[in-house]
Amino acid sequence: MKTLIFSTAALVLISTLYLGIQGAWSNNDDPSHGLGKWQNMKARSTGVAPVTNTLYAEECGSCHFAYPPGLLPSFSWQKVMTGLADHFGDNAELDAQTKQQITKYLTTHAAESSNYRRSRAIMYSLQATDTPPPLRITDTPYFKREHREIPNRIINLPKIGGKLSRCNACHQRADKGSFNEHEIVIKGLGPWND
Amino acid sequence: MKKILPYLIMATITALPITVRPNTSVGLQEFSAERGKNLWNQKHTISGQTRRCTSCHTGNPRQAGKHVRTGKMIKPMAPSVNSDRFVDHKKTAKWFKRNCKWTMGRECNEQEKGDLIRYLKSI
């Protein structure tokens, strides 16, 4: 009898531990999804949700930095995805199925659906204008404001290439969705001291 | 003998040389690495720009290239240094479609694609 009680107790303990570990290990795609208020607040304070979709990361990231979808509203993503035959001067056509899957990922994770700080800032800046949202992240009022102090001599460095579209040329943790200005290291120039 | 027969058959099948032959019944010529090389280096004027394969992939397909607009690194195109090239049909078809349209303003035909692959596999 004693053995039975002990073994039952041990089993319960082990399964509790196992379930606990599983919970801690499980990967949640969207950190703001299904969390309590405290965790939601924490999610709000960071940059932007990092890219979680491997199809998007592979298809779009093979030519350029895979921009987190939370940096543009769904209106813009929809428009970008319908014009892939002339994608800012490049041909980036996809087959119908891939295109549909990527469009779904981008539009459901767009800025207006995200609670992250940069997404909310971009949406807020767009609401203040009368024009429809731009197709480029670099054309959003929030982006322009945040980058207005950068002199041309830096923008024209070979690693940056004359445009501000290579996020990870300066933001070393851009792929993690972090655009903190204290983490900026400009390739070929060193840390950025504002 | 009975036991090793299936392995022998499998080994023979694996060892058979797999070569892509053009379908000459639809007017294709034997693929040519030389024609492929010429096409690789040929200049085209599209939207007022001079474009060619080498704009991104460089004149030496055994070395890494660089996307002409985004600056992103492109792994070498020659299968002799990058074994991932021309093994995934869907991927090959996608890039031929995109890049022929950008470089030449139209899709490549079967002859051109075959010649280009023959060239890239020859170096």
PDB file of C-alpha atoms in Angstrom:
ATOM      1  CA  MET A   1       0.000   0.000   0.000  1.00  0.00           C
ATOM      2  CA  LYS A   2       2.790   2.365   0.997  1.00  0.00           C
ATOM      3  CA  THR A   3       4.607   1.673  -2.252  1.00  0.00           C
ATOM      4  CA  LEU A   4       1.472   2.451  -4.232  1.00  0.00           C
ATOM      5  CA  ILE A   5       1.005   5.827  -2.500  1.00  0.00           C
ATOM      6  CA  PHE A   6       4.644   6.735  -2.984  1.00  0.00           C
ATOM      7  CA  SER A   7       4.716   5.755  -6.631  1.00  0.00           C
ATOM      8  CA  THR A   8       1.483   7.656  -7.330  1.00  0.00           C
ATOM      9  CA  ALA A   9       2.903  10.728  -5.598  1.00  0.00           C
ATOM     10  CA  ALA A  10       6.138  10.429  -7.578  1.00  0.00           C
ATOM     11  CA  LEU A  11       4.222  10.121 -10.838  1.00  0.00           C
ATOM     12  CA  VAL A  12       2.167  13.223 -10.075  1.00  0.00           C
ATOM     13  CA  LEU A  13       5.312  15.163  -9.189  1.00  0.00           C
ATOM     14  CA  ILE A  14       7.148  14.124 -12.327  1.00  0.00           C
ATOM     15  CA  SER A  15       4.249  14.925 -14.636  1.00  0.00           C
ATOM     16  CA  THR A  16       3.799  18.351 -12.998  1.00  0.00           C
ATOM     17  CA  LEU A  17       7.469  19.103 -13.536  1.00  0.00           C
ATOM     18  CA  TYR A  18       7.305  17.889 -17.121  1.00  0.00           C
ATOM     19  CA  LEU A  19       4.258  19.990 -17.953  1.00  0.00           C
ATOM     20  CA  GLY A  20       5.895  22.977 -16.283  1.00  0.00           C
ATOM     21  CA  ILE A  21       9.035  22.614 -18.381  1.00  0.00           C
ATOM     22  CA  GLN A  22       6.961  22.141 -21.527  1.00  0.00           C
ATOM     23  CA  GLY A  23       5.125  25.378 -20.797  1.00  0.00           C
ATOM     24  CA  ALA A  24       8.359  27.255 -20.329  1.00  0.00           C
ATOM     25  CA  TRP A  25       9.839  25.817 -23.529  1.00  0.00           C
ATOM     26  CA  SER A  26       6.884  26.218 -25.810  1.00  0.00           C
ATOM     27  CA  ASN A  27       7.492  28.870 -28.416  1.00  0.00           C
ATOM     28  CA  ASN A  28       4.754  31.399 -28.728  1.00  0.00           C
ATOM     29  CA  ASP A  29       4.792  33.094 -32.120  1.00  0.00           C
ATOM     30  CA  ASP A  30       3.270  36.316 -30.921  1.00  0.00           C
ATOM     31  CA  PRO A  31       4.506  37.334 -27.466  1.00  0.00           C
ATOM     32  CA  SER A  32       1.507  39.590 -26.856  1.00  0.00           C
ATOM     33  CA  HIS A  33      -0.967  36.803 -27.578  1.00  0.00           C
ATOM     34  CA  GLY A  34      -2.757  35.200 -24.659  1.00  0.00           C
ATOM     35  CA  LEU A  35      -0.591  36.785 -21.989  1.00  0.00           C
ATOM     36  CA  GLY A  36      -1.663  38.407 -18.782  1.00  0.00           C
ATOM     37  CA  LYS A  37      -1.776  42.164 -18.275  1.00  0.00           C
ATOM     38  CA  TRP A  38       1.711  42.383 -16.769  1.00  0.00           C
ATOM     39  CA  GLN A  39       3.308  40.458 -19.631  1.00  0.00           C
ATOM     40  CA  ASN A  40       1.350  42.504 -22.147  1.00  0.00           C
ATOM     41  CA  MET A  41       2.799  45.676 -20.664  1.00  0.00           C
ATOM     42  CA  LYS A  42       6.241  44.170 -21.041  1.00  0.00           C
ATOM     43  CA  ALA A  43       5.599  43.306 -24.689  1.00  0.00           C
ATOM     44  CA  ARG A  44       4.495  46.896 -25.307  1.00  0.00           C
ATOM     45  CA  SER A  45       7.761  48.339 -24.061  1.00  0.00           C
ATOM     46  CA  THR A  46      10.049  46.622 -26.585  1.00  0.00           C
ATOM     47  CA  GLY A  47      10.778  47.334 -30.275  1.00  0.00           C
ATOM     48  CA  VAL A  48       8.755  45.438 -32.846  1.00  0.00           C
ATOM     49  CA  ALA A  49       7.667  41.789 -33.101  1.00  0.00           C
ATOM     50  CA  PRO A  50      10.519  39.868 -34.825  1.00  0.00           C
ATOM     51  CA  VAL A  51       9.859  37.883 -38.004  1.00  0.00           C
ATOM     52  CA  THR A  52       8.491  34.436 -37.141  1.00  0.00           C
ATOM     53  CA  ASN A  53       7.383  33.160 -40.552  1.00  0.00           C
ATOM     54  CA  THR A  54      10.074  31.057 -42.257  1.00  0.00           C
ATOM     55  CA  LEU A  55       8.438  31.279 -45.708  1.00  0.00           C
ATOM     56  CA  TYR A  56       8.526  35.082 -45.550  1.00  0.00           C
ATOM     57  CA  ALA A  57      12.053  35.080 -44.123  1.00  0.00           C
ATOM     58  CA  GLU A  58      13.308  32.859 -46.957  1.00  0.00           C
ATOM     59  CA  GLU A  59      11.386  34.295 -49.902  1.00  0.00           C
ATOM     60  CA  CYS A  60      11.820  37.975 -49.100  1.00  0.00           C
ATOM     61  CA  GLY A  61      14.952  37.757 -46.999  1.00  0.00           C
ATOM     62  CA  SER A  62      16.987  36.263 -49.842  1.00  0.00           C
ATOM     63  CA  CYS A  63      17.213  39.692 -51.490  1.00  0.00           C
ATOM     64  CA  HIS A  64      16.875  42.143 -48.626  1.00  0.00           C
ATOM     65  CA  PHE A  65      16.576  42.427 -44.866  1.00  0.00           C
ATOM     66  CA  ALA A  66      13.270  40.731 -43.964  1.00  0.00           C
ATOM     67  CA  TYR A  67      11.434  43.723 -42.528  1.00  0.00           C
ATOM     68  CA  PRO A  68       9.247  42.921 -39.505  1.00  0.00           C
ATOM     69  CA  PRO A  69       5.591  43.151 -40.627  1.00  0.00           C
ATOM     70  CA  GLY A  70       4.809  45.402 -37.650  1.00  0.00           C
ATOM     71  CA  LEU A  71       6.650  48.272 -39.344  1.00  0.00           C
ATOM     72  CA  LEU A  72       3.874  48.942 -41.893  1.00  0.00           C
ATOM     73  CA  PRO A  73       0.062  48.865 -41.807  1.00  0.00           C
ATOM     74  CA  SER A  74      -1.754  46.053 -43.650  1.00  0.00           C
ATOM     75  CA  PHE A  75      -2.857  48.566 -46.326  1.00  0.00           C
ATOM     76  CA  SER A  76       0.778  48.989 -47.359  1.00  0.00           C
ATOM     77  CA  TRP A  77       1.647  45.284 -47.226  1.00  0.00           C
ATOM     78  CA  GLN A  78      -1.393  44.449 -49.359  1.00  0.00           C
ATOM     79  CA  LYS A  79      -0.260  46.977 -51.957  1.00  0.00           C
ATOM     80  CA  VAL A  80       3.355  45.804 -51.915  1.00  0.00           C
ATOM     81  CA  MET A  81       2.244  42.204 -52.427  1.00  0.00           C
ATOM     82  CA  THR A  82       0.018  43.033 -55.421  1.00  0.00           C
ATOM     83  CA  GLY A  83       2.885  44.775 -57.224  1.00  0.00           C
ATOM     84  CA  LEU A  84       5.691  42.231 -56.978  1.00  0.00           C
ATOM     85  CA  ALA A  85       6.372  42.262 -60.746  1.00  0.00           C
ATOM     86  CA  ASP A  86       7.757  45.778 -60.201  1.00  0.00           C
ATOM     87  CA  HIS A  87       8.988  45.648 -56.615  1.00  0.00           C
ATOM     88  CA  PHE A  88      10.691  49.043 -56.300  1.00  0.00           C
ATOM     89  CA  GLY A  89      12.370  48.395 -59.665  1.00  0.00           C
ATOM     90  CA  ASP A  90      13.036  44.682 -59.194  1.00  0.00           C
ATOM     91  CA  ASN A  91      11.060  41.658 -60.302  1.00  0.00           C
ATOM     92  CA  ALA A  92      10.067  39.723 -57.194  1.00  0.00           C
ATOM     93  CA  GLU A  93       7.202  37.605 -58.565  1.00  0.00           C
ATOM     94  CA  LEU A  94       6.019  34.651 -56.492  1.00  0.00           C
ATOM     95  CA  ASP A  95       3.751  31.741 -57.335  1.00  0.00           C
ATOM     96  CA  ALA A  96       0.110  32.293 -56.357  1.00  0.00           C
ATOM     97  CA  GLN A  97       0.160  30.036 -53.297  1.00  0.00           C
ATOM     98  CA  THR A  98       3.366  31.458 -51.796  1.00  0.00           C
ATOM     99  CA  LYS A  99       2.153  34.974 -52.449  1.00  0.00           C
ATOM    100  CA  GLN A 100      -1.132  34.310 -50.692  1.00  0.00           C
ATOM    101  CA  GLN A 101       0.570  32.758 -47.650  1.00  0.00           C
ATOM    102  CA  ILE A 102       3.050  35.617 -47.283  1.00  0.00           C
ATOM    103  CA  THR A 103       0.338  38.250 -47.769  1.00  0.00           C
ATOM    104  CA  LYS A 104      -1.672  36.617 -44.997  1.00  0.00           C
ATOM    105  CA  TYR A 105       1.302  36.628 -42.634  1.00  0.00           C
ATOM    106  CA  LEU A 106       2.186  40.258 -43.347  1.00  0.00           C
ATOM    107  CA  THR A 107      -1.345  41.638 -43.113  1.00  0.00           C
ATOM    108  CA  THR A 108      -2.281  39.754 -39.931  1.00  0.00           C
ATOM    109  CA  HIS A 109       0.950  40.868 -38.211  1.00  0.00           C
ATOM    110  CA  ALA A 110       0.864  44.436 -39.544  1.00  0.00           C
ATOM    111  CA  ALA A 111       1.433  47.549 -37.425  1.00  0.00           C
ATOM    112  CA  GLU A 112      -2.224  48.105 -36.523  1.00  0.00           C
ATOM    113  CA  SER A 113      -2.494  44.558 -35.122  1.00  0.00           C
ATOM    114  CA  SER A 114       0.601  44.854 -32.945  1.00  0.00           C
ATOM    115  CA  ASN A 115       1.018  46.179 -29.455  1.00  0.00           C
ATOM    116  CA  TYR A 116       4.749  46.733 -29.774  1.00  0.00           C
ATOM    117  CA  ARG A 117       6.137  50.195 -29.213  1.00  0.00           C
ATOM    118  CA  ARG A 118       7.484  50.873 -32.741  1.00  0.00           C
ATOM    119  CA  SER A 119       4.303  49.553 -34.391  1.00  0.00           C
ATOM    120  CA  ARG A 120       2.141  51.840 -32.294  1.00  0.00           C
ATOM    121  CA  ALA A 121       4.447  54.792 -32.977  1.00  0.00           C
ATOM    122  CA  ILE A 122       4.242  54.191 -36.735  1.00  0.00           C
ATOM    123  CA  MET A 123       0.436  53.924 -36.649  1.00  0.00           C
ATOM    124  CA  TYR A 124       0.208  57.073 -34.528  1.00  0.00           C
ATOM    125  CA  SER A 125       2.402  59.001 -36.976  1.00  0.00           C
ATOM    126  CA  LEU A 126       0.329  57.823 -39.952  1.00  0.00           C
ATOM    127  CA  GLN A 127      -2.953  58.840 -38.353  1.00  0.00           C
ATOM    128  CA  ALA A 128      -1.738  62.429 -38.243  1.00  0.00           C
ATOM    129  CA  THR A 129      -1.523  62.619 -42.062  1.00  0.00           C
ATOM    130  CA  ASP A 130      -4.214  62.818 -44.749  1.00  0.00           C
ATOM    131  CA  THR A 131      -2.303  60.835 -47.356  1.00  0.00           C
ATOM    132  CA  PRO A 132      -2.689  57.046 -47.686  1.00  0.00           C
ATOM    133  CA  PRO A 133       0.050  55.013 -45.935  1.00  0.00           C
ATOM    134  CA  PRO A 134       3.289  54.810 -47.978  1.00  0.00           C
ATOM    135  CA  LEU A 135       4.720  51.582 -49.427  1.00  0.00           C
ATOM    136  CA  ARG A 136       8.130  52.102 -47.902  1.00  0.00           C
ATOM    137  CA  ILE A 137       8.879  51.953 -44.182  1.00  0.00           C
ATOM    138  CA  THR A 138      11.410  54.736 -44.799  1.00  0.00           C
ATOM    139  CA  ASP A 139       8.551  57.012 -45.966  1.00  0.00           C
ATOM    140  CA  THR A 140       6.501  56.784 -42.757  1.00  0.00           C
ATOM    141  CA  PRO A 141       6.536  60.030 -40.720  1.00  0.00           C
ATOM    142  CA  TYR A 142       7.789  58.219 -37.596  1.00  0.00           C
ATOM    143  CA  PHE A 143      10.726  56.655 -39.450  1.00  0.00           C
ATOM    144  CA  LYS A 144      11.681  59.979 -41.019  1.00  0.00           C
ATOM    145  CA  ARG A 145      11.567  61.754 -37.673  1.00  0.00           C
ATOM    146  CA  GLU A 146      13.714  59.126 -35.981  1.00  0.00           C
ATOM    147  CA  HIS A 147      16.375  59.303 -38.724  1.00  0.00           C
ATOM    148  CA  ARG A 148      16.359  63.034 -39.538  1.00  0.00           C
ATOM    149  CA  GLU A 149      19.662  63.762 -37.761  1.00  0.00           C
ATOM    150  CA  ILE A 150      21.738  61.344 -39.787  1.00  0.00           C
ATOM    151  CA  PRO A 151      24.095  63.292 -42.053  1.00  0.00           C
ATOM    152  CA  ASN A 152      24.450  62.392 -45.732  1.00  0.00           C
ATOM    153  CA  ARG A 153      28.110  61.491 -45.323  1.00  0.00           C
ATOM    154  CA  ILE A 154      26.959  58.537 -43.184  1.00  0.00           C
ATOM    155  CA  ILE A 155      24.020  57.577 -45.405  1.00  0.00           C
ATOM    156  CA  ASN A 156      26.384  57.506 -48.382  1.00  0.00           C
ATOM    157  CA  LEU A 157      28.838  55.074 -46.777  1.00  0.00           C
ATOM    158  CA  PRO A 158      29.215  52.001 -49.031  1.00  0.00           C
ATOM    159  CA  LYS A 159      27.797  49.627 -46.392  1.00  0.00           C
ATOM    160  CA  ILE A 160      24.678  51.759 -46.052  1.00  0.00           C
ATOM    161  CA  GLY A 161      24.358  52.440 -49.777  1.00  0.00           C
ATOM    162  CA  GLY A 162      22.769  55.897 -49.937  1.00  0.00           C
ATOM    163  CA  LYS A 163      19.403  54.818 -48.532  1.00  0.00           C
ATOM    164  CA  LEU A 164      18.121  53.986 -45.072  1.00  0.00           C
ATOM    165  CA  SER A 165      16.603  50.665 -46.118  1.00  0.00           C
ATOM    166  CA  ARG A 166      19.354  48.346 -44.838  1.00  0.00           C
ATOM    167  CA  CYS A 167      18.175  48.278 -41.204  1.00  0.00           C
ATOM    168  CA  ASN A 168      20.862  45.873 -40.053  1.00  0.00           C
ATOM    169  CA  ALA A 169      23.693  47.998 -41.457  1.00  0.00           C
ATOM    170  CA  CYS A 170      23.402  50.014 -38.228  1.00  0.00           C
ATOM    171  CA  HIS A 171      20.839  48.315 -35.970  1.00  0.00           C
ATOM    172  CA  GLN A 172      22.819  45.253 -34.953  1.00  0.00           C
ATOM    173  CA  ARG A 173      19.802  43.536 -33.372  1.00  0.00           C
ATOM    174  CA  ALA A 174      17.276  44.449 -36.060  1.00  0.00           C
ATOM    175  CA  ASP A 175      16.623  40.771 -36.805  1.00  0.00           C
ATOM    176  CA  LYS A 176      15.459  40.402 -33.187  1.00  0.00           C
ATOM    177  CA  GLY A 177      13.058  43.311 -33.660  1.00  0.00           C
ATOM    178  CA  SER A 178      15.192  45.627 -31.552  1.00  0.00           C
ATOM    179  CA  PHE A 179      15.912  49.139 -32.811  1.00  0.00           C
ATOM    180  CA  ASN A 180      17.253  50.629 -29.583  1.00  0.00           C
ATOM    181  CA  GLU A 181      19.507  53.572 -30.433  1.00  0.00           C
ATOM    182  CA  HIS A 182      22.125  52.489 -27.893  1.00  0.00           C
ATOM    183  CA  GLU A 183      22.734  49.309 -29.868  1.00  0.00           C
ATOM    184  CA  ILE A 184      23.635  51.132 -33.073  1.00  0.00           C
ATOM    185  CA  VAL A 185      26.993  50.234 -34.566  1.00  0.00           C
ATOM    186  CA  ILE A 186      27.550  51.639 -38.055  1.00  0.00           C
ATOM    187  CA  LYS A 187      29.497  49.305 -40.299  1.00  0.00           C
ATOM    188  CA  GLY A 188      32.780  50.960 -41.193  1.00  0.00           C
ATOM    189  CA  LEU A 189      32.306  53.768 -38.664  1.00  0.00           C
ATOM    190  CA  GLY A 190      31.698  52.287 -35.184  1.00  0.00           C
ATOM    191  CA  PRO A 191      29.105  52.985 -32.476  1.00  0.00           C
ATOM    192  CA  TRP A 192      26.716  55.869 -33.035  1.00  0.00           C
ATOM    193  CA  ASN A 193      27.008  58.567 -30.398  1.00  0.00           C
ATOM    194  CA  ASP A 194      24.033  60.849 -30.628  1.00  0.00           C
TER     195      ASP A 194
ATOM    196  CA  MET B   1      23.469 -13.834 -54.533  1.00  0.00           C
ATOM    197  CA  LYS B   2      19.745 -13.424 -53.986  1.00  0.00           C
ATOM    198  CA  LYS B   3      20.451 -11.311 -50.911  1.00  0.00           C
ATOM    199  CA  ILE B   4      22.743  -8.843 -52.600  1.00  0.00           C
ATOM    200  CA  LEU B   5      20.835  -8.626 -55.893  1.00  0.00           C
ATOM    201  CA  PRO B   6      18.567  -5.722 -54.821  1.00  0.00           C
ATOM    202  CA  TYR B   7      21.610  -3.765 -53.630  1.00  0.00           C
ATOM    203  CA  LEU B   8      23.380  -4.413 -56.919  1.00  0.00           C
ATOM    204  CA  ILE B   9      20.386  -3.139 -58.857  1.00  0.00           C
ATOM    205  CA  MET B  10      20.181  -0.038 -56.653  1.00  0.00           C
ATOM    206  CA  ALA B  11      23.889   0.647 -57.028  1.00  0.00           C
ATOM    207  CA  THR B  12      23.650   0.341 -60.800  1.00  0.00           C
ATOM    208  CA  ILE B  13      20.715   2.765 -60.951  1.00  0.00           C
ATOM    209  CA  THR B  14      22.535   5.277 -58.740  1.00  0.00           C
ATOM    210  CA  ALA B  15      25.652   5.066 -60.866  1.00  0.00           C
ATOM    211  CA  LEU B  16      23.819   5.729 -64.153  1.00  0.00           C
ATOM    212  CA  PRO B  17      24.849   9.137 -65.429  1.00  0.00           C
ATOM    213  CA  ILE B  18      21.977  11.620 -65.287  1.00  0.00           C
ATOM    214  CA  THR B  19      22.329  14.180 -68.028  1.00  0.00           C
ATOM    215  CA  VAL B  20      19.707  16.604 -69.188  1.00  0.00           C
ATOM    216  CA  ARG B  21      19.194  16.305 -72.917  1.00  0.00           C
ATOM    217  CA  PRO B  22      17.308  18.929 -74.854  1.00  0.00           C
ATOM    218  CA  ASN B  23      14.100  17.816 -76.508  1.00  0.00           C
ATOM    219  CA  THR B  24      15.224  18.233 -80.113  1.00  0.00           C
ATOM    220  CA  SER B  25      11.723  17.434 -81.397  1.00  0.00           C
ATOM    221  CA  VAL B  26      10.591  20.933 -80.324  1.00  0.00           C
ATOM    222  CA  GLY B  27      13.455  22.654 -82.148  1.00  0.00           C
ATOM    223  CA  LEU B  28      16.013  22.789 -79.331  1.00  0.00           C
ATOM    224  CA  GLN B  29      19.704  22.466 -80.092  1.00  0.00           C
ATOM    225  CA  GLU B  30      22.213  20.633 -77.932  1.00  0.00           C
ATOM    226  CA  PHE B  31      22.875  22.919 -74.958  1.00  0.00           C
ATOM    227  CA  SER B  32      26.098  24.853 -75.190  1.00  0.00           C
ATOM    228  CA  ALA B  33      28.279  26.191 -72.372  1.00  0.00           C
ATOM    229  CA  GLU B  34      29.759  28.710 -74.786  1.00  0.00           C
ATOM    230  CA  ARG B  35      26.383  30.190 -75.721  1.00  0.00           C
ATOM    231  CA  GLY B  36      25.546  30.198 -72.001  1.00  0.00           C
ATOM    232  CA  LYS B  37      28.691  32.145 -71.230  1.00  0.00           C
ATOM    233  CA  ASN B  38      27.903  34.724 -73.908  1.00  0.00           C
ATOM    234  CA  LEU B  39      24.420  35.156 -72.515  1.00  0.00           C
ATOM    235  CA  TRP B  40      25.838  35.481 -68.983  1.00  0.00           C
ATOM    236  CA  ASN B  41      27.929  38.457 -70.103  1.00  0.00           C
ATOM    237  CA  GLN B  42      25.509  39.999 -72.610  1.00  0.00           C
ATOM    238  CA  LYS B  43      24.404  43.581 -71.911  1.00  0.00           C
ATOM    239  CA  HIS B  44      20.766  44.633 -72.113  1.00  0.00           C
ATOM    240  CA  THR B  45      19.311  48.102 -71.832  1.00  0.00           C
ATOM    241  CA  ILE B  46      16.168  48.047 -69.672  1.00  0.00           C
ATOM    242  CA  SER B  47      14.463  51.204 -68.352  1.00  0.00           C
ATOM    243  CA  GLY B  48      17.541  53.217 -69.364  1.00  0.00           C
ATOM    244  CA  GLN B  49      19.856  50.967 -67.340  1.00  0.00           C
ATOM    245  CA  THR B  50      22.542  48.589 -68.540  1.00  0.00           C
ATOM    246  CA  ARG B  51      21.788  45.199 -67.046  1.00  0.00           C
ATOM    247  CA  ARG B  52      23.317  41.776 -67.310  1.00  0.00           C
ATOM    248  CA  CYS B  53      23.620  38.625 -65.195  1.00  0.00           C
ATOM    249  CA  THR B  54      26.968  39.861 -63.935  1.00  0.00           C
ATOM    250  CA  SER B  55      25.342  43.029 -62.470  1.00  0.00           C
ATOM    251  CA  CYS B  56      24.615  40.951 -59.372  1.00  0.00           C
ATOM    252  CA  HIS B  57      26.404  37.629 -59.883  1.00  0.00           C
ATOM    253  CA  THR B  58      29.786  39.060 -61.077  1.00  0.00           C
ATOM    254  CA  GLY B  59      31.740  37.841 -64.114  1.00  0.00           C
ATOM    255  CA  ASN B  60      32.981  34.829 -62.171  1.00  0.00           C
ATOM    256  CA  PRO B  61      30.097  32.515 -61.163  1.00  0.00           C
ATOM    257  CA  ARG B  62      32.461  30.672 -58.800  1.00  0.00           C
ATOM    258  CA  GLN B  63      32.571  33.670 -56.507  1.00  0.00           C
ATOM    259  CA  ALA B  64      29.851  35.265 -54.376  1.00  0.00           C
ATOM    260  CA  GLY B  65      27.815  38.078 -55.885  1.00  0.00           C
ATOM    261  CA  LYS B  66      26.105  41.119 -54.464  1.00  0.00           C
ATOM    262  CA  HIS B  67      22.546  42.331 -55.090  1.00  0.00           C
ATOM    263  CA  VAL B  68      22.979  45.501 -57.133  1.00  0.00           C
ATOM    264  CA  ARG B  69      20.282  47.410 -55.196  1.00  0.00           C
ATOM    265  CA  THR B  70      20.160  45.970 -51.693  1.00  0.00           C
ATOM    266  CA  GLY B  71      23.834  45.001 -51.380  1.00  0.00           C
ATOM    267  CA  LYS B  72      22.890  41.607 -49.982  1.00  0.00           C
ATOM    268  CA  MET B  73      25.410  38.797 -50.570  1.00  0.00           C
ATOM    269  CA  ILE B  74      24.442  36.194 -53.194  1.00  0.00           C
ATOM    270  CA  LYS B  75      26.082  32.788 -52.895  1.00  0.00           C
ATOM    271  CA  PRO B  76      28.059  31.557 -55.931  1.00  0.00           C
ATOM    272  CA  MET B  77      26.035  30.221 -58.875  1.00  0.00           C
ATOM    273  CA  ALA B  78      28.475  27.504 -60.000  1.00  0.00           C
ATOM    274  CA  PRO B  79      27.469  24.086 -58.585  1.00  0.00           C
ATOM    275  CA  SER B  80      31.196  23.229 -58.363  1.00  0.00           C
ATOM    276  CA  VAL B  81      31.491  25.577 -55.386  1.00  0.00           C
ATOM    277  CA  ASN B  82      27.852  25.691 -54.226  1.00  0.00           C
ATOM    278  CA  SER B  83      26.147  22.301 -54.370  1.00  0.00           C
ATOM    279  CA  ASP B  84      22.731  23.846 -53.574  1.00  0.00           C
ATOM    280  CA  ARG B  85      22.448  25.240 -57.119  1.00  0.00           C
ATOM    281  CA  PHE B  86      20.063  23.615 -59.639  1.00  0.00           C
ATOM    282  CA  VAL B  87      18.848  20.856 -57.320  1.00  0.00           C
ATOM    283  CA  ASP B  88      15.449  22.372 -56.457  1.00  0.00           C
ATOM    284  CA  HIS B  89      13.417  22.713 -59.645  1.00  0.00           C
ATOM    285  CA  LYS B  90      10.858  25.094 -58.157  1.00  0.00           C
ATOM    286  CA  LYS B  91      13.569  27.418 -56.883  1.00  0.00           C
ATOM    287  CA  THR B  92      15.438  27.379 -60.201  1.00  0.00           C
ATOM    288  CA  ALA B  93      12.239  28.153 -62.137  1.00  0.00           C
ATOM    289  CA  LYS B  94      11.354  31.029 -59.802  1.00  0.00           C
ATOM    290  CA  TRP B  95      14.726  32.736 -60.132  1.00  0.00           C
ATOM    291  CA  PHE B  96      14.932  32.243 -63.898  1.00  0.00           C
ATOM    292  CA  LYS B  97      11.550  33.907 -64.262  1.00  0.00           C
ATOM    293  CA  ARG B  98      12.371  36.880 -62.033  1.00  0.00           C
ATOM    294  CA  ASN B  99      15.913  37.447 -63.138  1.00  0.00           C
ATOM    295  CA  CYS B 100      15.403  37.005 -66.898  1.00  0.00           C
ATOM    296  CA  LYS B 101      12.580  39.542 -66.729  1.00  0.00           C
ATOM    297  CA  TRP B 102      14.747  42.016 -64.807  1.00  0.00           C
ATOM    298  CA  THR B 103      17.870  41.490 -66.902  1.00  0.00           C
ATOM    299  CA  MET B 104      16.421  41.063 -70.399  1.00  0.00           C
ATOM    300  CA  GLY B 105      12.907  42.440 -70.050  1.00  0.00           C
ATOM    301  CA  ARG B 106      11.366  39.058 -70.913  1.00  0.00           C
ATOM    302  CA  GLU B 107      11.391  35.457 -69.761  1.00  0.00           C
ATOM    303  CA  CYS B 108      14.223  33.223 -71.002  1.00  0.00           C
ATOM    304  CA  ASN B 109      13.311  30.449 -73.418  1.00  0.00           C
ATOM    305  CA  GLU B 110      14.176  26.794 -72.834  1.00  0.00           C
ATOM    306  CA  GLN B 111      17.276  27.001 -75.030  1.00  0.00           C
ATOM    307  CA  GLU B 112      18.682  29.954 -73.080  1.00  0.00           C
ATOM    308  CA  LYS B 113      17.972  28.352 -69.705  1.00  0.00           C
ATOM    309  CA  GLY B 114      19.624  25.114 -70.799  1.00  0.00           C
ATOM    310  CA  ASP B 115      22.654  26.941 -72.180  1.00  0.00           C
ATOM    311  CA  LEU B 116      23.044  28.971 -68.977  1.00  0.00           C
ATOM    312  CA  ILE B 117      22.841  25.896 -66.752  1.00  0.00           C
ATOM    313  CA  ARG B 118      25.287  24.045 -69.007  1.00  0.00           C
ATOM    314  CA  TYR B 119      27.725  26.970 -68.694  1.00  0.00           C
ATOM    315  CA  LEU B 120      27.373  27.266 -64.909  1.00  0.00           C
ATOM    316  CA  LYS B 121      27.844  23.524 -64.497  1.00  0.00           C
ATOM    317  CA  SER B 122      30.927  23.544 -66.728  1.00  0.00           C
ATOM    318  CA  ILE B 123      33.037  25.875 -64.606  1.00  0.00           C
TER     319      ILE B 123
END
